[in-house]
PDB file of C-alpha atoms in Angstrom:
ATOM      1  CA  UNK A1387       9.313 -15.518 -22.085  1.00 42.00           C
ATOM      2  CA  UNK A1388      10.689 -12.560 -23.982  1.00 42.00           C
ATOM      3  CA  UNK A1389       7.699 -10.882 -24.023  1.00 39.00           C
ATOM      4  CA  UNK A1390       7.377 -11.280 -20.012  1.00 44.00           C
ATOM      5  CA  UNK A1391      11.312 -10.253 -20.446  1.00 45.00           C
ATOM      6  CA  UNK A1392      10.030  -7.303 -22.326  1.00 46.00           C
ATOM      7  CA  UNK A1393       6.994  -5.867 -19.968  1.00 48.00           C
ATOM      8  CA  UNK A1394       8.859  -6.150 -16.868  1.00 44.00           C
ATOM      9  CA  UNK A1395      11.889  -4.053 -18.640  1.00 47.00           C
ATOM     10  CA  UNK A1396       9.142  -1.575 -19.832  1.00 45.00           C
ATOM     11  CA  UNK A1397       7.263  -1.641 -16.582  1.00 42.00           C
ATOM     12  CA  UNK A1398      10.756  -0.547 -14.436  1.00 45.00           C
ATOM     13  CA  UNK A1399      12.092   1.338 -16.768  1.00 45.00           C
ATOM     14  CA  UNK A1400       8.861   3.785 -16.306  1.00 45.00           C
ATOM     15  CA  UNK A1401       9.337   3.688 -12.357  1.00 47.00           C
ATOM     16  CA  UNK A1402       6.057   1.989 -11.083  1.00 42.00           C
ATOM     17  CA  UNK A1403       8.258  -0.023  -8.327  1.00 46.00           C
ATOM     18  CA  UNK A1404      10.640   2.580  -7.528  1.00 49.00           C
ATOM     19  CA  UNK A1405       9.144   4.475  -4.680  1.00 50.00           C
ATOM     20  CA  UNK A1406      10.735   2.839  -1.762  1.00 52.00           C
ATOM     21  CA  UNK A1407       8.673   4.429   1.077  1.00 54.00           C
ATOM     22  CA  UNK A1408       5.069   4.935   1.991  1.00 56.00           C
ATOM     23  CA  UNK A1409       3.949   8.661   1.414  1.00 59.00           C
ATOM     24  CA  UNK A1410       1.666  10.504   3.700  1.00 55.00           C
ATOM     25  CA  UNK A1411      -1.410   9.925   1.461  1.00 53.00           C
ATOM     26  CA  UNK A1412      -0.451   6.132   1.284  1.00 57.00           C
ATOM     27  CA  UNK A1413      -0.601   5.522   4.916  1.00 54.00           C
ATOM     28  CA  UNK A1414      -4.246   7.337   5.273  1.00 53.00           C
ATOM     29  CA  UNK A1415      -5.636   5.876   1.824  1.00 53.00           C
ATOM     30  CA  UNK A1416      -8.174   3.982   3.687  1.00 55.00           C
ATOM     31  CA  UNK A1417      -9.722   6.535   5.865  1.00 62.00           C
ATOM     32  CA  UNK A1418      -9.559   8.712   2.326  1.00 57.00           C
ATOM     33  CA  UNK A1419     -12.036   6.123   1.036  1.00 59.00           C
ATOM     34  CA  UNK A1420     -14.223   5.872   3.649  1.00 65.00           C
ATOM     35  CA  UNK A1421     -14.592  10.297   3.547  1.00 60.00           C
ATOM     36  CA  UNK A1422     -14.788   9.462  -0.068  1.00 67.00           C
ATOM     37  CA  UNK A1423     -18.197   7.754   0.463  1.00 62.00           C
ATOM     38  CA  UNK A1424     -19.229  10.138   3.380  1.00 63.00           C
ATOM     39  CA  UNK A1425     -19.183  12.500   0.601  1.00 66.00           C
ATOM     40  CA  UNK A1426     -20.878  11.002  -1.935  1.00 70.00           C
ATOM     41  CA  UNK A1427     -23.978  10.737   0.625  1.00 70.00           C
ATOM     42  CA  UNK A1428     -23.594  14.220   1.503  1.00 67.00           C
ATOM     43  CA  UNK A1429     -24.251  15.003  -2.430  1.00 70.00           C
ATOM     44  CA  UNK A1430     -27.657  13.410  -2.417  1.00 72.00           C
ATOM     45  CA  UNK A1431     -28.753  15.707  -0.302  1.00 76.00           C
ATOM     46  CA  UNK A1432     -28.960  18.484  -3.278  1.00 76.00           C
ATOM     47  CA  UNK A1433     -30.768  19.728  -6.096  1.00 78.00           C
ATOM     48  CA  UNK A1434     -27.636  20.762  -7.575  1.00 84.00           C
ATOM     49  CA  UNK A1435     -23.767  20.553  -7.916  1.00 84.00           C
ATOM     50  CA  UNK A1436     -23.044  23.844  -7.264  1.00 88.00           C
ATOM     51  CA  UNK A1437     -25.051  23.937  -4.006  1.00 89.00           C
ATOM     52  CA  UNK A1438     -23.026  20.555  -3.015  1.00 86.00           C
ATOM     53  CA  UNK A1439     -19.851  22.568  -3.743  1.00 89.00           C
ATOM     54  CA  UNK A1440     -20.806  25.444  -1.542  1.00 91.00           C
ATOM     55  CA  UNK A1441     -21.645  23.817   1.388  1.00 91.00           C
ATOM     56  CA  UNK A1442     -18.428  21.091   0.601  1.00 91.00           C
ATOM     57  CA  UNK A1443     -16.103  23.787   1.739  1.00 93.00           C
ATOM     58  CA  UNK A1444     -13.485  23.149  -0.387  1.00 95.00           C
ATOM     59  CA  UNK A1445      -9.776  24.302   0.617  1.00 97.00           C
ATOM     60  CA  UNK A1446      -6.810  24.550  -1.147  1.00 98.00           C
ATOM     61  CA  UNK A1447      -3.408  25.134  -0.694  1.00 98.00           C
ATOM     62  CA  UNK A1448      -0.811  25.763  -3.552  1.00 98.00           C
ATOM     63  CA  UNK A1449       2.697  26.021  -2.531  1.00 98.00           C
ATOM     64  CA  UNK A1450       6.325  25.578  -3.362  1.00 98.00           C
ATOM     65  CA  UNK A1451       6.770  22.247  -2.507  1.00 98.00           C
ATOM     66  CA  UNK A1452       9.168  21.150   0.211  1.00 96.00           C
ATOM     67  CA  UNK A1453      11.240  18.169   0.872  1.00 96.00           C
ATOM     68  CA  UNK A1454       8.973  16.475   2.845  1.00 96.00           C
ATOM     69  CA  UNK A1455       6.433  16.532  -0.592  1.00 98.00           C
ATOM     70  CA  UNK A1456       8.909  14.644  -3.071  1.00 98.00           C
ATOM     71  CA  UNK A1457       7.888  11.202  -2.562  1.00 97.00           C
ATOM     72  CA  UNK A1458       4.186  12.496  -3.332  1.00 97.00           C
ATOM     73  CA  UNK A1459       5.386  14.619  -6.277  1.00 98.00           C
ATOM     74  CA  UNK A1460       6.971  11.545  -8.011  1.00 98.00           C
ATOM     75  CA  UNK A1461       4.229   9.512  -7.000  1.00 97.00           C
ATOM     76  CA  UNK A1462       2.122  11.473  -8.640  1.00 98.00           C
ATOM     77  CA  UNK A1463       3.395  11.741 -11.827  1.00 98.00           C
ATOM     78  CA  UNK A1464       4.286   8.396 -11.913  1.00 97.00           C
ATOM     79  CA  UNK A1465       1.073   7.088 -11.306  1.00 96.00           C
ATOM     80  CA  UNK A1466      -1.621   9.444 -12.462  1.00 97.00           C
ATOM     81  CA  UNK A1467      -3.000   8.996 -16.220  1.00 97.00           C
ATOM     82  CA  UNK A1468      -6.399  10.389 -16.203  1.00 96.00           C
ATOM     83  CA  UNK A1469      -5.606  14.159 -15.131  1.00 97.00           C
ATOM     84  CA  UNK A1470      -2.075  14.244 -16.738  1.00 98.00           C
ATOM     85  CA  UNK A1471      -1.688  16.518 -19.596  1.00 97.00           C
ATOM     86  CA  UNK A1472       1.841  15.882 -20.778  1.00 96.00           C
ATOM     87  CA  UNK A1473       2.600  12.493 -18.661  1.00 95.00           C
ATOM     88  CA  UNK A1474       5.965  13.242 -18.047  1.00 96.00           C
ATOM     89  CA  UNK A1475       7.696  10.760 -15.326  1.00 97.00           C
ATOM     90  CA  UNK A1476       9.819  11.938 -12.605  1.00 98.00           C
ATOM     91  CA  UNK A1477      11.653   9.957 -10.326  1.00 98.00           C
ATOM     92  CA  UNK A1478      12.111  11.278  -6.788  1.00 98.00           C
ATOM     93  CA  UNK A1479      16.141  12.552  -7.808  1.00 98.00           C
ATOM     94  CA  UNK A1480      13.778  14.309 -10.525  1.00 98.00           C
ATOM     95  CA  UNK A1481      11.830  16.293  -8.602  1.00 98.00           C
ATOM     96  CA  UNK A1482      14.741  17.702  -6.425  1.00 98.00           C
ATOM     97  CA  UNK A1483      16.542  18.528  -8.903  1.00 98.00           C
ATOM     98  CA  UNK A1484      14.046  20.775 -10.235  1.00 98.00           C
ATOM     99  CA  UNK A1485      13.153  21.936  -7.059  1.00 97.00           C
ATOM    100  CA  UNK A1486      16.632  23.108  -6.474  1.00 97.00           C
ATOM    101  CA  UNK A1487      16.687  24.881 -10.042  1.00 97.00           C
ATOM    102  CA  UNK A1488      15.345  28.651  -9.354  1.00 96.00           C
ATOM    103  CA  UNK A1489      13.818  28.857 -13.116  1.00 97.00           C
ATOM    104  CA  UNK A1490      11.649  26.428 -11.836  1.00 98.00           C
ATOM    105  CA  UNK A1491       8.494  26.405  -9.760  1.00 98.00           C
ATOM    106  CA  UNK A1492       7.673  23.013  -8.006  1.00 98.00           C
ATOM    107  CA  UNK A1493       4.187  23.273  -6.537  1.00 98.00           C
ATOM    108  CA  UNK A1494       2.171  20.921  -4.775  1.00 98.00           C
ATOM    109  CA  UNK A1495      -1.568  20.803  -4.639  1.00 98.00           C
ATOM    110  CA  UNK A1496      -3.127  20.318  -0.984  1.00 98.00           C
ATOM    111  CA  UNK A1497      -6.778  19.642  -0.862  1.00 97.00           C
ATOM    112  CA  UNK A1498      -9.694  19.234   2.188  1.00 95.00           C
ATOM    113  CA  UNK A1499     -12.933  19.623   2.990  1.00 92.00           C
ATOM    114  CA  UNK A1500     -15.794  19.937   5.865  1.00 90.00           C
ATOM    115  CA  UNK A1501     -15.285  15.336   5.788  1.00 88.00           C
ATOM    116  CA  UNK A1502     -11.838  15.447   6.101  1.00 88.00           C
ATOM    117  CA  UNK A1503      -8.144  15.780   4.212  1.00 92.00           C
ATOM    118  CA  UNK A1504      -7.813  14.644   0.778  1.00 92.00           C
ATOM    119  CA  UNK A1505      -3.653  15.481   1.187  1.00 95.00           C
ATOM    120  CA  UNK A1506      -1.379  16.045  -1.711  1.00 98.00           C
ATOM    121  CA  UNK A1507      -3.507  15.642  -4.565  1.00 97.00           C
ATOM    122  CA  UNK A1508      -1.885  17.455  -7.611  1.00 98.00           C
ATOM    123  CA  UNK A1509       1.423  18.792  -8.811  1.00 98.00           C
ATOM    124  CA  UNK A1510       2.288  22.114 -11.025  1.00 98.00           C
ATOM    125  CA  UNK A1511       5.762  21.719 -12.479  1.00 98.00           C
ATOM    126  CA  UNK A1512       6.501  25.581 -14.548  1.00 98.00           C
ATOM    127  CA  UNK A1513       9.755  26.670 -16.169  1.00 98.00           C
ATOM    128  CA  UNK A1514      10.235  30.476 -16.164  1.00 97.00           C
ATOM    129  CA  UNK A1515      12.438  31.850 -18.978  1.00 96.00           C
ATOM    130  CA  UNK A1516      12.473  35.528 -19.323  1.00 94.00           C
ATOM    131  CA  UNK A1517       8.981  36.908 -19.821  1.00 96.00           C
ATOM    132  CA  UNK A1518       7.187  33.466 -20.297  1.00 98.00           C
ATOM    133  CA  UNK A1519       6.429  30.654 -18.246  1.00 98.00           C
ATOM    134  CA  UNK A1520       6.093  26.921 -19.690  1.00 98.00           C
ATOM    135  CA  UNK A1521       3.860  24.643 -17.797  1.00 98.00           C
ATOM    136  CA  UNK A1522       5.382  21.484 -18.105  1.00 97.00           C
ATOM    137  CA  UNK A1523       3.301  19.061 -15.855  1.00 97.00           C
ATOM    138  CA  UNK A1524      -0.373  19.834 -14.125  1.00 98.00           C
ATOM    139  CA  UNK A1525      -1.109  16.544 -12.648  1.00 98.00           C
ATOM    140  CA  UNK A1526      -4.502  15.617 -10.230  1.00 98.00           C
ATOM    141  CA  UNK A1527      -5.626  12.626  -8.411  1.00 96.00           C
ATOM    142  CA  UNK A1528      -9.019  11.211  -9.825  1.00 91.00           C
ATOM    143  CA  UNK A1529      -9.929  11.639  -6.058  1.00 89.00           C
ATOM    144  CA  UNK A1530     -10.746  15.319  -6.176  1.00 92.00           C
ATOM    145  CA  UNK A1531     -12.161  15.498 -10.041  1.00 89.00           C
ATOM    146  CA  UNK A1532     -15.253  18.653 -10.402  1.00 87.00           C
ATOM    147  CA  UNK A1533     -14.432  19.964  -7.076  1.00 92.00           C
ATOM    148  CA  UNK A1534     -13.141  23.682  -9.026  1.00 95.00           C
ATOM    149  CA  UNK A1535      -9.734  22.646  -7.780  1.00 97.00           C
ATOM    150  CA  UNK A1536      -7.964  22.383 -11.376  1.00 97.00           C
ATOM    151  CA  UNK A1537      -8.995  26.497 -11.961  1.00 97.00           C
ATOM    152  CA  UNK A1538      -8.581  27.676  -8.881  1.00 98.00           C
ATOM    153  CA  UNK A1539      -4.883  26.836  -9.016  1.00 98.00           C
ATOM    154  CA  UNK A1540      -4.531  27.608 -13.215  1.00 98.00           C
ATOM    155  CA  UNK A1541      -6.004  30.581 -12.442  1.00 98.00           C
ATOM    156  CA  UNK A1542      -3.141  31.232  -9.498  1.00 98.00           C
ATOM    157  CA  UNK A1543      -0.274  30.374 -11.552  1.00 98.00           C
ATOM    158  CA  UNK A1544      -1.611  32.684 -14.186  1.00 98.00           C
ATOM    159  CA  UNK A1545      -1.699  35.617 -11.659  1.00 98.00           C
ATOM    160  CA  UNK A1546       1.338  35.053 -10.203  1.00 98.00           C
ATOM    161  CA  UNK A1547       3.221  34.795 -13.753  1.00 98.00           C
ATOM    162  CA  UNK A1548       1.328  38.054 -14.891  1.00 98.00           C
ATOM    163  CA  UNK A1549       2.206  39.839 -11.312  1.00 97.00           C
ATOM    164  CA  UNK A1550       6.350  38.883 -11.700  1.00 97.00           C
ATOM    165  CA  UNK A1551       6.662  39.971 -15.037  1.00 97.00           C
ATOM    166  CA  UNK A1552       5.744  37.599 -17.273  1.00 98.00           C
ATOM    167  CA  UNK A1553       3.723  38.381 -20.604  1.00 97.00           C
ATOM    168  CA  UNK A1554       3.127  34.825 -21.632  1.00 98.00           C
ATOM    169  CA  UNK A1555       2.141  31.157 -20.188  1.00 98.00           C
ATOM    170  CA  UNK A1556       2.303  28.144 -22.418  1.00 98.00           C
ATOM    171  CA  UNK A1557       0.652  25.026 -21.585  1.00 97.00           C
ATOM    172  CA  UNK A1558       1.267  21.357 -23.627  1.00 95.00           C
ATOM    173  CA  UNK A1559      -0.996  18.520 -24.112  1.00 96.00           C
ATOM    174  CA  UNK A1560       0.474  15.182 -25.330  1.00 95.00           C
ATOM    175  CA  UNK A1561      -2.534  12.692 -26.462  1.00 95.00           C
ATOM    176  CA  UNK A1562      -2.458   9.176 -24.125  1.00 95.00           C
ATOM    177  CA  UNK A1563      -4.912   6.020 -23.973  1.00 95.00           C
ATOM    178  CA  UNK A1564      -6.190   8.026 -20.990  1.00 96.00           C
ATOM    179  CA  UNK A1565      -5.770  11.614 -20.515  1.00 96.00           C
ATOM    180  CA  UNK A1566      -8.361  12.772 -23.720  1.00 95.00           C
ATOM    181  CA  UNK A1567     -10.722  14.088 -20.606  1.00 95.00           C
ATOM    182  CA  UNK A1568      -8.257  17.304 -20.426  1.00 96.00           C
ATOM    183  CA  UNK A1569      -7.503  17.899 -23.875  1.00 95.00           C
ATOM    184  CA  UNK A1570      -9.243  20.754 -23.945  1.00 96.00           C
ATOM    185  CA  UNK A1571      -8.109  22.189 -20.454  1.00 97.00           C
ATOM    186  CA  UNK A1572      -6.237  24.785 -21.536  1.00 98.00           C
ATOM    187  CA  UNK A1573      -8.764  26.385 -24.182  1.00 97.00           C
ATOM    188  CA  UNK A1574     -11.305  25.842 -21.757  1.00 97.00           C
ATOM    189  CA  UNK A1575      -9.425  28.624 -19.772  1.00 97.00           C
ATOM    190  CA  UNK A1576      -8.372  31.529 -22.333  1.00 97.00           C
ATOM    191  CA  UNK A1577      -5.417  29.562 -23.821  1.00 98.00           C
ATOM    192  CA  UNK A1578      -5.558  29.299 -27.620  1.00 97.00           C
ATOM    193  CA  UNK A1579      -3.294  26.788 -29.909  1.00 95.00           C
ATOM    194  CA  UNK A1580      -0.017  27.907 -31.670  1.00 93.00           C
ATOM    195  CA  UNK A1581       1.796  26.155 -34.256  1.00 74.00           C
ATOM    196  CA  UNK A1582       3.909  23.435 -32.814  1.00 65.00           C
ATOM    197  CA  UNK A1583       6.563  21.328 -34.742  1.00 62.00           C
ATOM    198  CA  UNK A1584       5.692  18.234 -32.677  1.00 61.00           C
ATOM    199  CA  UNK A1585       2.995  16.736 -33.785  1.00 72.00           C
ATOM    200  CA  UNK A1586       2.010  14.741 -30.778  1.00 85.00           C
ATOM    201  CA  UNK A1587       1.901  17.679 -28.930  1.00 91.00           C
ATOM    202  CA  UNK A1588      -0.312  20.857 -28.500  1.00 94.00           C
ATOM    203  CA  UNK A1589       1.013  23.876 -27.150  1.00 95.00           C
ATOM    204  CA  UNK A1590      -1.520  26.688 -26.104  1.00 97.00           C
ATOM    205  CA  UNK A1591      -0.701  30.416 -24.739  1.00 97.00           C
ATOM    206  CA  UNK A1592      -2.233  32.634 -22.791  1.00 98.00           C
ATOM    207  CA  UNK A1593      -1.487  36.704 -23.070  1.00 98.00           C
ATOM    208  CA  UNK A1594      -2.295  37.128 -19.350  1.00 98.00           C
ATOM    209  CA  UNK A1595      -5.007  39.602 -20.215  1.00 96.00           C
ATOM    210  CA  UNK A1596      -8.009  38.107 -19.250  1.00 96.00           C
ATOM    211  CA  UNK A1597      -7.047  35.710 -16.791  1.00 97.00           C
ATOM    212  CA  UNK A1598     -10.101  33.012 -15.472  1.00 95.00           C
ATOM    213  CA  UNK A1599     -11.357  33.538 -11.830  1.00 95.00           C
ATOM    214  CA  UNK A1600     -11.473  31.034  -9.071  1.00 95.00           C
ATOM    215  CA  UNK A1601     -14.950  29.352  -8.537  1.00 95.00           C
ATOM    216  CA  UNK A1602     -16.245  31.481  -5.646  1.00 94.00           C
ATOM    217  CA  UNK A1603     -16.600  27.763  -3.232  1.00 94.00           C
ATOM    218  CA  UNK A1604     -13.008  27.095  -3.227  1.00 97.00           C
ATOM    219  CA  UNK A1605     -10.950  28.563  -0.043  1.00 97.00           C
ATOM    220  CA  UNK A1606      -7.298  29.102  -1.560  1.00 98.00           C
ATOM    221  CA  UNK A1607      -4.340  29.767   0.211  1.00 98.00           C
ATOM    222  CA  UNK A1608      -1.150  30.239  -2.187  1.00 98.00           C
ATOM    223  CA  UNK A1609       2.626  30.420  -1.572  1.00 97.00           C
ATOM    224  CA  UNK A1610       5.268  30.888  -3.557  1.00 96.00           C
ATOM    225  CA  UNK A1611       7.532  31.460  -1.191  1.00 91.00           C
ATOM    226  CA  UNK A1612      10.675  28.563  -1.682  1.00 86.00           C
ATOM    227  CA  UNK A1613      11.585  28.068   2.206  1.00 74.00           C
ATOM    228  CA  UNK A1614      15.421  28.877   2.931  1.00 67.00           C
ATOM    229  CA  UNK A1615      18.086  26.130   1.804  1.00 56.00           C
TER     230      UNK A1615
END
């Protein structure tokens, strides 16, 4: 019994029961999964992936997130292990408060296609402090995995770091059972390694100079606008 005693602790202490309401993306799950296998007959219909992705139509929108996106923020990071670099938890009192911090840039990761909506699918959580930006969190649903969604908004953030001044973006990657998939996300995209004390961590920068380009499939629409308090 102290071992139940001891899982239970663990399991509310890292938030899986604490988000009280049903999102947006919770209420249309099922109709998500029936698009999901729409899609997946649409691919058989090509030679190859990058023709799928072309005629997919992939759209994106990356924006400040508002209130209406916190419950899907948390959720997010309180749920997702696969595409999670750093795994950081954040309870919905979490999220606003960063949100209401200027240094910090809250975005939320929108996602559809010719079949339908996918909704909020990912989450960029950046610190800015004087010329560099820190990317704490980059978080995506499984959902929309090698879809060109991941580097279209990377390569976003980067421009909009490098076009407000900043010289430098660091990115982290702390090892889990089962986020190894993106451990080499950042290098993949023109960050290399720099010493880090932490040894369970990575850190990787990126000098802003050459800065990756969006796949040309994927329709983005950006805003980093924060909407008046």
């Amino acid at each position: 019994s102290d071992v139940c005693s001891s899982d239970l602790s663990k399991l509310l202490r890292d938030g899986w029961f604490d988000v009280r309401e049903l999102t947006a993306t919770d209420r249309t799950r099922a109709s998500k999964y029936r698009d999901e296998l729409v899609r997946k007959d649409f691919l058989h219909n090509f030679d190859s992936l990058d023709d799928y992705l072309r005629e997919l139509d992939v759209r994106v929108w990356l924006a400040v997130a508002g209130e209406q996106d916190i419950p899907r923020v948390s959720q997010l990071t309180l749920r997702t292990n696969q595409f999670n670099l750093t795994t950081r938890r954040l309870q919905q009192a979490d999220v606003r408060a960063l949100a209401d911090d200027p240094a910090w840039w809250v975005l939320a990761i929108h996602a559809s296609d010719r079949f339908g909506e996918n909704g909020l699918v990912g989450v960029v959580l950046a610190r800015r402090d004087g010329g560099g930006v820190y990317l704490d969190t980059f978080v995506l649903s499984c959902r929309v995995f090698s879809r060109g969604i991941e580097q279209t908004c990377l390569a976003s953030v980067l421009r909009h770091a490098r076009d407000t001044g900043a010289d430098v973006v660091f990115g982290s990657y702390r090892p889990t059972a089962k986020n190894s998939g993106v451990k080499d996300f950042y290098p993949r995209y023109g960050f290399v390694p720099v010493a880090d004390g932490d040894t369970a961590t990575t850190t990787f920068r990126h000098d802003l100079v050459d800065i990756i380009a969006a796949p040309e499939y994927v329709h983005l629409t950006e805003s980093f606008q924060r909407s008046p308090s």
